[in-house]
JSON list of C-alpha atoms in Angstrom, two decimals:
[
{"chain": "S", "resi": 1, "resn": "UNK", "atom": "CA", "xyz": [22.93, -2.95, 20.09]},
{"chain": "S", "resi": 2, "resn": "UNK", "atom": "CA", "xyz": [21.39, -3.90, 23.35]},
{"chain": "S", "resi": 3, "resn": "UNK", "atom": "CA", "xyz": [18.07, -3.65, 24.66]},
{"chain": "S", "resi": 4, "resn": "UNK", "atom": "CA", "xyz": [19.09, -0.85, 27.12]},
{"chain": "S", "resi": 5, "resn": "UNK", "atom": "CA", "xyz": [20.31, 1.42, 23.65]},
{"chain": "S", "resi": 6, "resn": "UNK", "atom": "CA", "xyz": [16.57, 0.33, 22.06]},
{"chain": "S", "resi": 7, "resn": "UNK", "atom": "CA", "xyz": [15.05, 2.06, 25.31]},
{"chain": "S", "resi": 8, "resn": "UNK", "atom": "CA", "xyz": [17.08, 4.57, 24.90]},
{"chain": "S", "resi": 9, "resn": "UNK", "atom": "CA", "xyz": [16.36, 5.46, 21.71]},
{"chain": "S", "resi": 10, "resn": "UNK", "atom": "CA", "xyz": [12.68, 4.96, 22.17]},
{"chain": "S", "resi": 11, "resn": "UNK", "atom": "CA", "xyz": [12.88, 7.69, 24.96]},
{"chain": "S", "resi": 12, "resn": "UNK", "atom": "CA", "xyz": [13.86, 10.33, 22.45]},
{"chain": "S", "resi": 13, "resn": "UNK", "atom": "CA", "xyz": [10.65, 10.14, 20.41]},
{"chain": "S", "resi": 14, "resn": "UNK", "atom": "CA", "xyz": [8.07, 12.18, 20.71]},
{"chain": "S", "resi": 15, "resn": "UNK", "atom": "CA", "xyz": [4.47, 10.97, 21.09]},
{"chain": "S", "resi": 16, "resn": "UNK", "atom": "CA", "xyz": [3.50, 13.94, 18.67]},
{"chain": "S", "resi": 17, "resn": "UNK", "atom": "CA", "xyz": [5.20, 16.11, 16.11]},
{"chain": "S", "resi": 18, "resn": "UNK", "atom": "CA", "xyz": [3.90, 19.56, 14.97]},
{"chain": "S", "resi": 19, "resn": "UNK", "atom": "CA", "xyz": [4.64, 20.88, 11.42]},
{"chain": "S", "resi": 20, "resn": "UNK", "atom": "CA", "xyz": [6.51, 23.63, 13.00]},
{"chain": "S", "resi": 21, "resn": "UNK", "atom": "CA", "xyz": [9.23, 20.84, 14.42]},
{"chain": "S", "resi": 22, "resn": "UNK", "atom": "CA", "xyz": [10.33, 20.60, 10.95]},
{"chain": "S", "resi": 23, "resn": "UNK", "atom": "CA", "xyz": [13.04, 22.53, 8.99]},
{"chain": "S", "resi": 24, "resn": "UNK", "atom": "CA", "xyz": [10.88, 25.13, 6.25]},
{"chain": "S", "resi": 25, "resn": "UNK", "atom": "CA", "xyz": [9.68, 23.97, 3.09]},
{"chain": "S", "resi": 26, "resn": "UNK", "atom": "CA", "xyz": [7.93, 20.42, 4.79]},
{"chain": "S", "resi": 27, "resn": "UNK", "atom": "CA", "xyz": [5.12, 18.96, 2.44]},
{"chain": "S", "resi": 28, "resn": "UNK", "atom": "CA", "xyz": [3.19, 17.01, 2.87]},
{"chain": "S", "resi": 29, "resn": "UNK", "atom": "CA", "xyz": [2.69, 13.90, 0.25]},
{"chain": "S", "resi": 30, "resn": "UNK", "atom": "CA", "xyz": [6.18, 15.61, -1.92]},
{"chain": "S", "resi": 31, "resn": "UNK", "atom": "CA", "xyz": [6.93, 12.03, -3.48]},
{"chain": "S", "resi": 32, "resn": "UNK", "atom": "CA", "xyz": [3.79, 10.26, -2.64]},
{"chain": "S", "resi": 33, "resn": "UNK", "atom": "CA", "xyz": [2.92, 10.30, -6.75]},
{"chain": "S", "resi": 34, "resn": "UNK", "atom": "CA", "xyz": [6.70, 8.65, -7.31]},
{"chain": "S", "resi": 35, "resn": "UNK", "atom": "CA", "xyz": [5.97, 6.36, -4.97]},
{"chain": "S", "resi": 36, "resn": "UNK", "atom": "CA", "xyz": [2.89, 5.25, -6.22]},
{"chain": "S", "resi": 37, "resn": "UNK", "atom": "CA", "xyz": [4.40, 4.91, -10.44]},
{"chain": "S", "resi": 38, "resn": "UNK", "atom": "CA", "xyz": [6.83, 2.62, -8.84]},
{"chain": "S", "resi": 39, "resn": "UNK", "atom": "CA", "xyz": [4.19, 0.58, -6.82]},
{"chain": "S", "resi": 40, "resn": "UNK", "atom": "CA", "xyz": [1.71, -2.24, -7.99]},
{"chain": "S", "resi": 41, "resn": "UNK", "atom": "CA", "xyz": [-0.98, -1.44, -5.45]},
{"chain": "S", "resi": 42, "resn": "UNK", "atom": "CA", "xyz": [-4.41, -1.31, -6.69]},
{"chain": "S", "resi": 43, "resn": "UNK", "atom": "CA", "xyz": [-7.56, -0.16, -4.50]},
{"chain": "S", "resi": 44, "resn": "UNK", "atom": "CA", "xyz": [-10.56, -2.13, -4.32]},
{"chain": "S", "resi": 45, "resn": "UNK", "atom": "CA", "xyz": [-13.51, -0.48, -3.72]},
{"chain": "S", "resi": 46, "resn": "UNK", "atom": "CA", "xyz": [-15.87, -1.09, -0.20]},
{"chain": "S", "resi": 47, "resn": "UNK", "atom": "CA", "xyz": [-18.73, -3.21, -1.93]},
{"chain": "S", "resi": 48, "resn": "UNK", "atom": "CA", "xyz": [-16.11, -5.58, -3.36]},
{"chain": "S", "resi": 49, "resn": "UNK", "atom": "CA", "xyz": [-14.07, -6.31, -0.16]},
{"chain": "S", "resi": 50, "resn": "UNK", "atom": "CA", "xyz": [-16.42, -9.39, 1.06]},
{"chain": "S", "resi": 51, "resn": "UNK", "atom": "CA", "xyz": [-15.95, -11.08, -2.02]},
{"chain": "S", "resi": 52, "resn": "UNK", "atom": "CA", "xyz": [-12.40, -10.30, -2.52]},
{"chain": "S", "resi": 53, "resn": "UNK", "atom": "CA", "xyz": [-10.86, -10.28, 1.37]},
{"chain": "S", "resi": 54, "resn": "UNK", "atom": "CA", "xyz": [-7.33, -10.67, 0.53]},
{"chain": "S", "resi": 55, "resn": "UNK", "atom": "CA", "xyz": [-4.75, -10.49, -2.33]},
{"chain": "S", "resi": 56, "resn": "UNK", "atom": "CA", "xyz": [-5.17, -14.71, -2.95]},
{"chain": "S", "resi": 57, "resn": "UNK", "atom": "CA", "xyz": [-8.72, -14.07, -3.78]},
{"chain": "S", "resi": 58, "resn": "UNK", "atom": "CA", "xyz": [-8.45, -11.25, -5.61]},
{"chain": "S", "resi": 59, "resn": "UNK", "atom": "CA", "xyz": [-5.42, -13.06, -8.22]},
{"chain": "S", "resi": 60, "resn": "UNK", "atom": "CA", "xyz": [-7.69, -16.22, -7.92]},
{"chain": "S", "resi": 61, "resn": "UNK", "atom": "CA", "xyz": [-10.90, -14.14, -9.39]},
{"chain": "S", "resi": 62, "resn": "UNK", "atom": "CA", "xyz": [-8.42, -12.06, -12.18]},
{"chain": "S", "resi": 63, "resn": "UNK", "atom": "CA", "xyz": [-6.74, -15.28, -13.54]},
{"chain": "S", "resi": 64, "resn": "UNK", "atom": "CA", "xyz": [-10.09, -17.05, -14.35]},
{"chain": "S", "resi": 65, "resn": "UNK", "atom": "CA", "xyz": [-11.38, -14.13, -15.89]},
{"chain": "S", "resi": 66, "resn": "UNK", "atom": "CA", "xyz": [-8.53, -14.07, -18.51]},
{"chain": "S", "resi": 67, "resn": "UNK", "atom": "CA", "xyz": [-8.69, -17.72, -18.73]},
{"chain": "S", "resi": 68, "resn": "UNK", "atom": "CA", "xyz": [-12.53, -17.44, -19.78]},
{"chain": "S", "resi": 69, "resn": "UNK", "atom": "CA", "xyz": [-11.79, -14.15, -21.92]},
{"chain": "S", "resi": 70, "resn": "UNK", "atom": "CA", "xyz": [-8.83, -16.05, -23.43]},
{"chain": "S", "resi": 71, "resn": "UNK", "atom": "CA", "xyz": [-11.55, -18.85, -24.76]},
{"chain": "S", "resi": 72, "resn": "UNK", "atom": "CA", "xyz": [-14.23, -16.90, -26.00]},
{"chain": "S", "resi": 73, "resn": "UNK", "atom": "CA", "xyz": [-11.07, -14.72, -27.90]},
{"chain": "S", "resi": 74, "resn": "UNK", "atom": "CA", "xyz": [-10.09, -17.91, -29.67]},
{"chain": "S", "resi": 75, "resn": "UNK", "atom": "CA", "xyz": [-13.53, -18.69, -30.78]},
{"chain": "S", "resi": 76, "resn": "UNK", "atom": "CA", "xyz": [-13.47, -15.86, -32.86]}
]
């Protein structure tokens, strides 16, 4: 494929669909809970995002938790 094909195809999308553009029985979010089973995203909540700002801190923070729950569990 050459560039002049990528224009091409770029010319033939819309800048905006309507729900009506699409074939009956559309709806919206249909395998969005499949998706999510299948998917090991978790949310963090607002007030925890400057402590946690990416995925690195966040597995930093969760493995020296168990490390620290995995002492105190063998003390007992």
């Amino acid at each position: 494929m050459n560039m002049a094909d990528d224009n091409d195809q770029a010319d033939d999308l819309r800048a905006e669909y309507r729900r009506e553009d699409f074939p009956a029985g559309f709806e919206r979010g249909k395998y969005a809970a499949r998706m999510a089973e299948g998917s090991n995203i978790v949310r963090i909540d607002p007030d925890l995002l400057a402590a946690f700002p990416d995925s690195a801190a966040v597995n930093e923070a969760l493995r020296a938790l168990v490390r620290i729950a995995e002492r105190s569990a063998s003390k007992f």
